């Protein structure tokens, strides 16, 4: 389905209201929407609602061989999916610019900031490390996907517990189920927080809004 | 009977959405339509239905495609497709939490989402899952542990008006008598759903 374009009167009404210091949903310029975080039954499952925007994040882990260039570091891979339920013009599997943008934001916030110590994910150097797979699915696009996805991914990472592992003397690695040994929580050194601003150029004046809705984004 | 919970109009951008849960299995269904569809999919005499099931971990495999096919088959029988020619309806199903009863929860959630979107249907439908343990006991709406230890899992979808069977889906080994016994048990439960 094609994207419904923003009509001229909607566009001009948003800009005119901003000139009179009003936002369409009644918020102040620097006021964010209410945030609700819900955790699922399984560890690592989290749903975030930022106003009308809803995002689901799920973390899974498996033991893999490390990268040859970094033999004692674990891996984190982040995947963003835009569900067709998020907006009528989204299609499953097809990304576009939005997915690239969100993926970049999450990569920078989580991987490059090193908030999760990847060396703690190492089981045996050069042989086996944990790989964390973060799957973020956008359920409803109500604006400000970057913030919501970031919040969901970080909350899910903090909620996630990984299975305990023992290394035998002969080099075999045994993964224990949660019945055998307690699961180990993920330790985050720092918590990346993302804030999105929308900048409007109105008659030589620059208006800044925090946490834009979908209409304001367009 | 297990705890059933449902919430309508959960998503703002969808035409209709429903969040349905039975015990630990939670599924979100969302409907967009009737609206325009690609020229290749356009049907001159009816509605084109597109079902998409997405699991939590993102990659879609054969298991997910099977669920999509079963749901498409069920809905096609209940939808008044001839009222919307050259249009398309997209049904997206997202697994929020898995407790083993994915198929029946998805079908129930889809029915509620279609109702919420206001798409004309000839009848509503309800799905019930039951499992057969090794001692031939039929448990309706089993928990995850009971599902793992069972030898067969059966899912039936009944229509709302005449309580006829629309779709069935079975996994495992069992004989005719057990099939009929489970069918009768599920029918009584479906009336409540």
Short mmCIF file of N, CA, C and O in Angstrom, two decimals, chain A residues 50-161:
data_model
loop_
_atom_site.label_atom_id
_atom_site.label_comp_id
_atom_site.label_asym_id
_atom_site.label_seq_id
_atom_site.Cartn_x
_atom_site.Cartn_y
_atom_site.Cartn_z
N UNK A 50 5.87 4.65 23.62
CA UNK A 50 6.25 6.05 23.77
C UNK A 50 5.10 6.84 23.15
O UNK A 50 5.09 7.10 21.96
N UNK A 51 4.09 7.18 23.98
CA UNK A 51 2.88 7.76 23.40
C UNK A 51 2.20 6.70 22.57
O UNK A 51 1.85 5.64 23.07
N UNK A 52 2.06 6.93 21.26
CA UNK A 52 1.41 5.92 20.42
C UNK A 52 2.40 5.00 19.73
O UNK A 52 2.02 4.00 19.14
N UNK A 53 3.68 5.35 19.81
CA UNK A 53 4.69 4.50 19.16
C UNK A 53 4.92 3.28 20.03
O UNK A 53 5.15 3.40 21.23
N UNK A 54 4.85 2.09 19.41
CA UNK A 54 5.09 0.87 20.19
C UNK A 54 6.17 0.04 19.52
O UNK A 54 6.14 -0.17 18.30
N UNK A 55 7.12 -0.43 20.33
CA UNK A 55 8.25 -1.20 19.81
C UNK A 55 8.46 -2.43 20.68
O UNK A 55 8.36 -2.36 21.90
N UNK A 56 8.76 -3.57 20.03
CA UNK A 56 9.02 -4.81 20.77
C UNK A 56 10.47 -5.21 20.56
O UNK A 56 10.96 -5.16 19.44
N UNK A 57 11.17 -5.56 21.63
CA UNK A 57 12.56 -6.01 21.48
C UNK A 57 12.71 -7.38 22.11
O UNK A 57 12.15 -7.66 23.16
N UNK A 58 13.47 -8.24 21.45
CA UNK A 58 13.70 -9.60 21.97
C UNK A 58 15.18 -9.91 21.84
O UNK A 58 15.77 -9.67 20.79
N UNK A 59 15.76 -10.43 22.91
CA UNK A 59 17.18 -10.79 22.87
C UNK A 59 17.30 -12.30 22.93
O UNK A 59 16.64 -12.95 23.74
N UNK A 60 18.16 -12.86 22.07
CA UNK A 60 18.46 -14.28 22.15
C UNK A 60 19.97 -14.40 22.13
O UNK A 60 20.66 -13.50 21.68
N UNK A 61 20.48 -15.53 22.64
CA UNK A 61 21.93 -15.67 22.63
C UNK A 61 22.30 -17.07 22.17
O UNK A 61 21.54 -18.02 22.34
N UNK A 62 23.47 -17.18 21.57
CA UNK A 62 23.99 -18.50 21.21
C UNK A 62 25.50 -18.46 21.25
O UNK A 62 26.12 -17.38 21.19
N UNK A 63 26.09 -19.64 21.32
CA UNK A 63 27.55 -19.73 21.38
C UNK A 63 28.08 -19.89 19.97
O UNK A 63 27.65 -20.76 19.23
N UNK A 64 29.01 -19.02 19.61
CA UNK A 64 29.61 -19.07 18.26
C UNK A 64 31.11 -18.90 18.36
O UNK A 64 31.65 -18.66 19.43
N UNK A 65 31.77 -19.03 17.21
CA UNK A 65 33.22 -18.78 17.18
C UNK A 65 33.45 -17.29 17.05
O UNK A 65 32.72 -16.62 16.32
N UNK A 66 34.45 -16.77 17.72
CA UNK A 66 34.65 -15.33 17.64
C UNK A 66 35.29 -14.91 16.32
O UNK A 66 35.77 -15.75 15.57
N UNK A 67 35.29 -13.60 16.12
CA UNK A 67 35.94 -13.07 14.92
C UNK A 67 37.44 -13.28 15.06
O UNK A 67 37.99 -13.04 16.13
N UNK A 68 38.13 -13.65 14.00
CA UNK A 68 39.57 -13.89 14.13
C UNK A 68 40.35 -12.65 14.57
O UNK A 68 41.36 -12.75 15.24
N UNK A 69 39.85 -11.47 14.21
CA UNK A 69 40.58 -10.26 14.58
C UNK A 69 40.39 -9.92 16.06
O UNK A 69 41.19 -9.23 16.66
N UNK A 70 39.27 -10.40 16.63
CA UNK A 70 39.04 -10.12 18.05
C UNK A 70 38.68 -11.42 18.76
O UNK A 70 37.50 -11.73 18.94
N UNK A 71 39.65 -12.20 19.13
CA UNK A 71 39.38 -13.55 19.63
C UNK A 71 38.77 -13.61 21.02
O UNK A 71 38.22 -14.63 21.40
N UNK A 72 38.86 -12.56 21.80
CA UNK A 72 38.29 -12.69 23.14
C UNK A 72 37.15 -11.71 23.37
O UNK A 72 36.90 -11.28 24.49
N UNK A 73 36.45 -11.38 22.30
CA UNK A 73 35.30 -10.49 22.45
C UNK A 73 34.05 -11.17 21.93
O UNK A 73 34.09 -11.86 20.91
N UNK A 74 32.95 -10.96 22.65
CA UNK A 74 31.68 -11.52 22.19
C UNK A 74 31.10 -10.69 21.05
O UNK A 74 31.67 -9.68 20.66
N UNK A 75 29.96 -11.12 20.51
CA UNK A 75 29.37 -10.38 19.39
C UNK A 75 27.98 -9.91 19.76
O UNK A 75 27.24 -10.60 20.48
N UNK A 76 27.62 -8.76 19.26
CA UNK A 76 26.24 -8.29 19.42
C UNK A 76 25.74 -7.96 18.02
O UNK A 76 26.38 -7.19 17.31
N UNK A 77 24.63 -8.54 17.61
CA UNK A 77 24.09 -8.17 16.30
C UNK A 77 22.68 -7.63 16.50
O UNK A 77 21.89 -8.18 17.26
N UNK A 78 22.41 -6.51 15.85
CA UNK A 78 21.14 -5.81 16.04
C UNK A 78 20.37 -5.84 14.72
O UNK A 78 20.90 -5.47 13.68
N UNK A 79 19.13 -6.27 14.77
CA UNK A 79 18.29 -6.29 13.57
C UNK A 79 17.02 -5.51 13.85
O UNK A 79 16.39 -5.69 14.88
N UNK A 80 16.64 -4.65 12.92
CA UNK A 80 15.41 -3.88 13.08
C UNK A 80 14.41 -4.34 12.04
O UNK A 80 14.74 -4.47 10.87
N UNK A 81 13.18 -4.62 12.48
CA UNK A 81 12.15 -5.03 11.53
C UNK A 81 11.00 -4.04 11.60
O UNK A 81 10.55 -3.69 12.67
N UNK A 82 10.53 -3.63 10.44
CA UNK A 82 9.36 -2.76 10.42
C UNK A 82 8.17 -3.62 10.10
O UNK A 82 8.03 -4.11 9.00
N UNK A 83 7.29 -3.82 11.08
CA UNK A 83 6.14 -4.67 10.84
C UNK A 83 5.12 -3.92 9.99
O UNK A 83 4.95 -2.72 10.16
N UNK A 84 4.42 -4.61 9.08
CA UNK A 84 3.40 -3.92 8.29
C UNK A 84 2.30 -3.31 9.14
O UNK A 84 1.58 -2.44 8.69
N UNK A 85 2.19 -3.73 10.41
CA UNK A 85 1.15 -3.14 11.24
C UNK A 85 1.54 -1.75 11.70
O UNK A 85 0.69 -0.97 12.13
N UNK A 86 2.84 -1.41 11.58
CA UNK A 86 3.28 -0.11 12.07
C UNK A 86 2.73 1.03 11.22
O UNK A 86 2.41 2.09 11.73
N UNK A 87 2.65 0.84 9.95
CA UNK A 87 2.09 1.87 9.06
C UNK A 87 1.72 1.18 7.76
O UNK A 87 2.39 0.22 7.38
N UNK A 88 0.70 1.61 7.07
CA UNK A 88 0.23 0.88 5.90
C UNK A 88 1.27 0.74 4.79
O UNK A 88 1.22 -0.20 4.02
N UNK A 89 2.24 1.66 4.70
CA UNK A 89 3.16 1.56 3.59
C UNK A 89 4.39 0.71 3.90
O UNK A 89 5.24 0.52 3.06
N UNK A 90 4.47 0.19 5.12
CA UNK A 90 5.61 -0.68 5.43
C UNK A 90 5.34 -2.07 4.89
O UNK A 90 4.22 -2.56 4.94
N UNK A 91 6.40 -2.73 4.41
CA UNK A 91 6.23 -4.12 3.98
C UNK A 91 7.25 -4.98 4.69
O UNK A 91 8.38 -4.56 4.89
N UNK A 92 6.84 -6.17 5.01
CA UNK A 92 7.72 -7.08 5.75
C UNK A 92 8.93 -7.39 4.90
O UNK A 92 8.83 -7.76 3.75
N UNK A 93 10.09 -7.25 5.44
CA UNK A 93 11.29 -7.61 4.69
C UNK A 93 11.90 -6.45 3.93
O UNK A 93 13.10 -6.38 3.76
N UNK A 94 11.10 -5.51 3.49
CA UNK A 94 11.66 -4.38 2.74
C UNK A 94 11.93 -3.26 3.72
O UNK A 94 11.10 -2.89 4.51
N UNK A 95 13.09 -2.71 3.65
CA UNK A 95 13.48 -1.73 4.65
C UNK A 95 13.33 -0.31 4.21
O UNK A 95 12.41 0.38 4.61
N UNK A 96 14.23 0.13 3.39
CA UNK A 96 14.19 1.55 3.05
C UNK A 96 15.07 2.32 4.00
O UNK A 96 15.78 1.76 4.84
N UNK A 97 14.95 3.65 3.90
CA UNK A 97 15.87 4.49 4.66
C UNK A 97 15.65 4.43 6.14
O UNK A 97 16.57 4.56 6.93
N UNK A 98 14.38 4.26 6.53
CA UNK A 98 14.08 4.32 7.97
C UNK A 98 14.82 3.22 8.72
O UNK A 98 15.39 3.45 9.79
N UNK A 99 14.80 2.02 8.15
CA UNK A 99 15.47 0.91 8.83
C UNK A 99 16.96 1.19 8.96
O UNK A 99 17.56 0.97 10.01
N UNK A 100 17.57 1.71 7.89
CA UNK A 100 19.01 2.00 7.94
C UNK A 100 19.30 3.01 9.01
O UNK A 100 20.25 2.89 9.80
N UNK A 101 18.42 4.04 9.08
CA UNK A 101 18.63 5.09 10.08
C UNK A 101 18.59 4.54 11.50
O UNK A 101 19.45 4.79 12.33
N UNK A 102 17.51 3.75 11.77
CA UNK A 102 17.34 3.22 13.13
C UNK A 102 18.46 2.25 13.45
O UNK A 102 19.00 2.24 14.56
N UNK A 103 18.84 1.45 12.47
CA UNK A 103 19.91 0.47 12.70
C UNK A 103 21.20 1.20 13.04
O UNK A 103 21.93 0.80 13.95
N UNK A 104 21.47 2.32 12.34
CA UNK A 104 22.68 3.10 12.63
C UNK A 104 22.65 3.65 14.03
O UNK A 104 23.66 3.61 14.77
N UNK A 105 21.48 4.18 14.43
CA UNK A 105 21.36 4.76 15.77
C UNK A 105 21.64 3.69 16.82
O UNK A 105 22.41 3.89 17.77
N UNK A 106 21.02 2.52 16.65
CA UNK A 106 21.19 1.46 17.64
C UNK A 106 22.63 0.95 17.65
O UNK A 106 23.21 0.70 18.71
N UNK A 107 23.22 0.80 16.46
CA UNK A 107 24.61 0.33 16.39
C UNK A 107 25.52 1.26 17.16
O UNK A 107 26.34 0.84 17.97
N UNK A 108 25.36 2.57 16.90
CA UNK A 108 26.22 3.53 17.56
C UNK A 108 26.01 3.52 19.06
O UNK A 108 26.94 3.52 19.85
N UNK A 109 24.72 3.50 19.47
CA UNK A 109 24.43 3.59 20.90
C UNK A 109 24.87 2.37 21.67
O UNK A 109 25.33 2.47 22.80
N UNK A 110 24.68 1.21 21.09
CA UNK A 110 24.93 0.00 21.87
C UNK A 110 26.31 -0.58 21.58
O UNK A 110 27.06 -0.89 22.50
N UNK A 111 26.66 -0.71 20.32
CA UNK A 111 27.94 -1.37 20.03
C UNK A 111 29.11 -0.42 20.23
O UNK A 111 30.07 -0.73 20.93
N UNK A 112 29.04 0.75 19.58
CA UNK A 112 30.22 1.61 19.62
C UNK A 112 30.43 2.28 20.95
O UNK A 112 31.55 2.64 21.30
N UNK A 113 29.36 2.48 21.72
CA UNK A 113 29.54 3.11 23.01
C UNK A 113 30.11 2.13 24.02
O UNK A 113 30.50 2.51 25.11
N UNK A 114 30.12 0.87 23.65
CA UNK A 114 30.67 -0.18 24.52
C UNK A 114 29.97 -0.19 25.88
O UNK A 114 30.61 -0.33 26.92
N UNK A 115 28.66 -0.02 25.87
CA UNK A 115 27.95 -0.02 27.15
C UNK A 115 27.89 -1.44 27.69
O UNK A 115 27.83 -1.67 28.90
N UNK A 116 27.90 -2.42 26.78
CA UNK A 116 27.92 -3.81 27.20
C UNK A 116 29.34 -4.31 27.01
O UNK A 116 29.90 -4.20 25.93
N UNK A 117 29.95 -4.83 28.07
CA UNK A 117 31.33 -5.26 28.00
C UNK A 117 31.42 -6.55 27.20
O UNK A 117 31.06 -7.62 27.68
N UNK A 118 31.92 -6.46 25.97
CA UNK A 118 31.94 -7.65 25.12
C UNK A 118 32.96 -8.68 25.58
O UNK A 118 32.85 -9.85 25.27
N UNK A 119 33.94 -8.24 26.35
CA UNK A 119 34.91 -9.22 26.83
C UNK A 119 34.31 -10.14 27.87
O UNK A 119 34.76 -11.27 28.05
N UNK A 120 33.26 -9.68 28.54
CA UNK A 120 32.62 -10.54 29.54
C UNK A 120 31.81 -11.64 28.86
O UNK A 120 31.39 -12.61 29.49
N UNK A 121 31.59 -11.50 27.53
CA UNK A 121 30.83 -12.52 26.81
C UNK A 121 31.73 -13.63 26.30
O UNK A 121 31.30 -14.54 25.62
N UNK A 122 33.01 -13.54 26.62
CA UNK A 122 33.93 -14.55 26.10
C UNK A 122 33.91 -15.78 26.99
O UNK A 122 33.94 -15.68 28.22
N UNK A 123 33.85 -16.96 26.38
CA UNK A 123 33.87 -18.21 27.16
C UNK A 123 35.28 -18.79 27.11
O UNK A 123 35.91 -19.04 28.11
N UNK A 124 35.76 -19.02 25.88
CA UNK A 124 37.13 -19.49 25.71
C UNK A 124 37.74 -18.71 24.58
O UNK A 124 37.20 -18.71 23.48
N UNK A 125 38.86 -18.07 24.82
CA UNK A 125 39.45 -17.21 23.79
C UNK A 125 39.73 -17.99 22.52
O UNK A 125 40.20 -19.12 22.58
N UNK A 126 39.41 -17.41 21.40
CA UNK A 126 39.63 -17.97 20.06
C UNK A 126 38.74 -19.17 19.75
O UNK A 126 38.83 -19.73 18.67
N UNK A 127 37.90 -19.61 20.70
CA UNK A 127 37.08 -20.78 20.38
C UNK A 127 35.60 -20.55 20.50
O UNK A 127 34.85 -20.85 19.59
N UNK A 128 35.17 -20.05 21.64
CA UNK A 128 33.72 -19.83 21.75
C UNK A 128 33.43 -18.58 22.55
O UNK A 128 34.03 -18.30 23.58
N UNK A 129 32.46 -17.83 22.01
CA UNK A 129 32.00 -16.62 22.68
C UNK A 129 30.48 -16.58 22.55
O UNK A 129 29.91 -17.27 21.72
N UNK A 130 29.84 -15.73 23.37
CA UNK A 130 28.41 -15.55 23.25
C UNK A 130 28.12 -14.55 22.16
O UNK A 130 28.81 -13.55 22.02
N UNK A 131 27.07 -14.83 21.38
CA UNK A 131 26.60 -13.84 20.44
C UNK A 131 25.20 -13.43 20.86
O UNK A 131 24.29 -14.27 20.94
N UNK A 132 25.01 -12.16 21.14
CA UNK A 132 23.69 -11.65 21.52
C UNK A 132 23.01 -11.16 20.27
O UNK A 132 23.55 -10.34 19.54
N UNK A 133 21.81 -11.64 20.02
CA UNK A 133 21.07 -11.16 18.85
C UNK A 133 19.91 -10.32 19.36
O UNK A 133 19.07 -10.81 20.13
N UNK A 134 19.89 -9.06 18.96
CA UNK A 134 18.83 -8.15 19.39
C UNK A 134 17.87 -7.96 18.22
O UNK A 134 18.26 -7.46 17.17
N UNK A 135 16.62 -8.37 18.39
CA UNK A 135 15.62 -8.18 17.33
C UNK A 135 14.64 -7.13 17.77
O UNK A 135 13.94 -7.30 18.76
N UNK A 136 14.60 -6.02 17.06
CA UNK A 136 13.69 -4.94 17.41
C UNK A 136 12.60 -4.89 16.34
O UNK A 136 12.89 -4.80 15.16
N UNK A 137 11.34 -4.96 16.77
CA UNK A 137 10.23 -4.90 15.80
C UNK A 137 9.38 -3.68 16.13
O UNK A 137 8.96 -3.49 17.26
N UNK A 138 9.13 -2.85 15.10
CA UNK A 138 8.31 -1.67 15.32
C UNK A 138 6.86 -2.08 15.11
O UNK A 138 6.48 -2.56 14.05
N UNK A 139 6.02 -1.92 16.15
CA UNK A 139 4.64 -2.35 16.05
C UNK A 139 3.72 -1.22 15.60
O UNK A 139 2.74 -1.45 14.91
N UNK A 140 3.98 0.01 16.03
CA UNK A 140 3.12 1.12 15.67
C UNK A 140 3.98 2.36 15.48
O UNK A 140 4.77 2.71 16.37
N UNK A 141 3.85 3.03 14.33
CA UNK A 141 4.69 4.19 14.05
C UNK A 141 3.95 5.45 14.41
O UNK A 141 3.11 5.93 13.64
N UNK A 142 4.24 5.99 15.62
CA UNK A 142 3.58 7.22 16.02
C UNK A 142 4.58 8.34 16.15
O UNK A 142 4.34 9.33 16.83
N UNK A 143 5.74 8.20 15.48
CA UNK A 143 6.76 9.24 15.58
C UNK A 143 7.87 8.83 16.53
O UNK A 143 7.66 8.07 17.46
N UNK A 144 9.07 9.36 16.27
CA UNK A 144 10.20 9.17 17.17
C UNK A 144 10.57 7.69 17.36
O UNK A 144 10.63 7.17 18.47
N UNK A 145 10.81 7.01 16.24
CA UNK A 145 11.16 5.59 16.32
C UNK A 145 12.52 5.38 16.93
O UNK A 145 12.77 4.39 17.61
N UNK A 146 13.45 6.31 16.70
CA UNK A 146 14.82 6.15 17.21
C UNK A 146 14.85 6.00 18.71
O UNK A 146 15.43 5.06 19.26
N UNK A 147 14.18 6.91 19.41
CA UNK A 147 14.13 6.87 20.88
C UNK A 147 13.51 5.59 21.37
O UNK A 147 14.01 4.92 22.28
N UNK A 148 12.36 5.24 20.78
CA UNK A 148 11.62 4.07 21.25
C UNK A 148 12.42 2.79 21.04
O UNK A 148 12.50 1.95 21.93
N UNK A 149 13.05 2.64 19.86
CA UNK A 149 13.84 1.43 19.59
C UNK A 149 15.02 1.35 20.54
O UNK A 149 15.36 0.27 21.04
N UNK A 150 15.67 2.48 20.77
CA UNK A 150 16.81 2.49 21.66
C UNK A 150 16.41 2.07 23.06
O UNK A 150 17.06 1.23 23.70
N UNK A 151 15.30 2.65 23.54
CA UNK A 151 14.81 2.32 24.88
C UNK A 151 14.46 0.85 25.00
O UNK A 151 14.82 0.17 25.97
N UNK A 152 13.80 0.33 23.96
CA UNK A 152 13.40 -1.08 23.99
C UNK A 152 14.62 -1.99 24.01
O UNK A 152 14.70 -2.94 24.79
N UNK A 153 15.61 -1.67 23.15
CA UNK A 153 16.80 -2.53 23.07
C UNK A 153 17.56 -2.52 24.38
O UNK A 153 17.99 -3.56 24.89
N UNK A 154 17.74 -1.33 24.96
CA UNK A 154 18.51 -1.24 26.20
C UNK A 154 17.77 -1.91 27.36
O UNK A 154 18.36 -2.63 28.17
N UNK A 155 16.47 -1.69 27.44
CA UNK A 155 15.69 -2.31 28.52
C UNK A 155 15.72 -3.83 28.39
O UNK A 155 15.88 -4.55 29.38
N UNK A 156 15.61 -4.32 27.16
CA UNK A 156 15.64 -5.77 26.96
C UNK A 156 17.01 -6.33 27.33
O UNK A 156 17.11 -7.41 27.92
N UNK A 157 18.08 -5.60 27.00
CA UNK A 157 19.42 -6.06 27.34
C UNK A 157 19.59 -6.14 28.85
O UNK A 157 20.17 -7.08 29.38
N UNK A 158 19.07 -5.15 29.55
CA UNK A 158 19.18 -5.17 31.01
C UNK A 158 18.34 -6.28 31.62
O UNK A 158 18.69 -6.84 32.64
N UNK A 159 17.24 -6.62 30.98
CA UNK A 159 16.34 -7.64 31.50
C UNK A 159 16.88 -9.04 31.20
O UNK A 159 16.55 -10.00 31.89
N UNK A 160 17.71 -9.15 30.17
CA UNK A 160 18.11 -10.46 29.70
C UNK A 160 19.08 -11.16 30.65
O UNK A 160 19.97 -10.54 31.21
N UNK A 161 18.87 -12.45 30.83
CA UNK A 161 19.78 -13.26 31.63
C UNK A 161 20.32 -14.35 30.72
O UNK A 161 19.55 -14.98 30.00
#
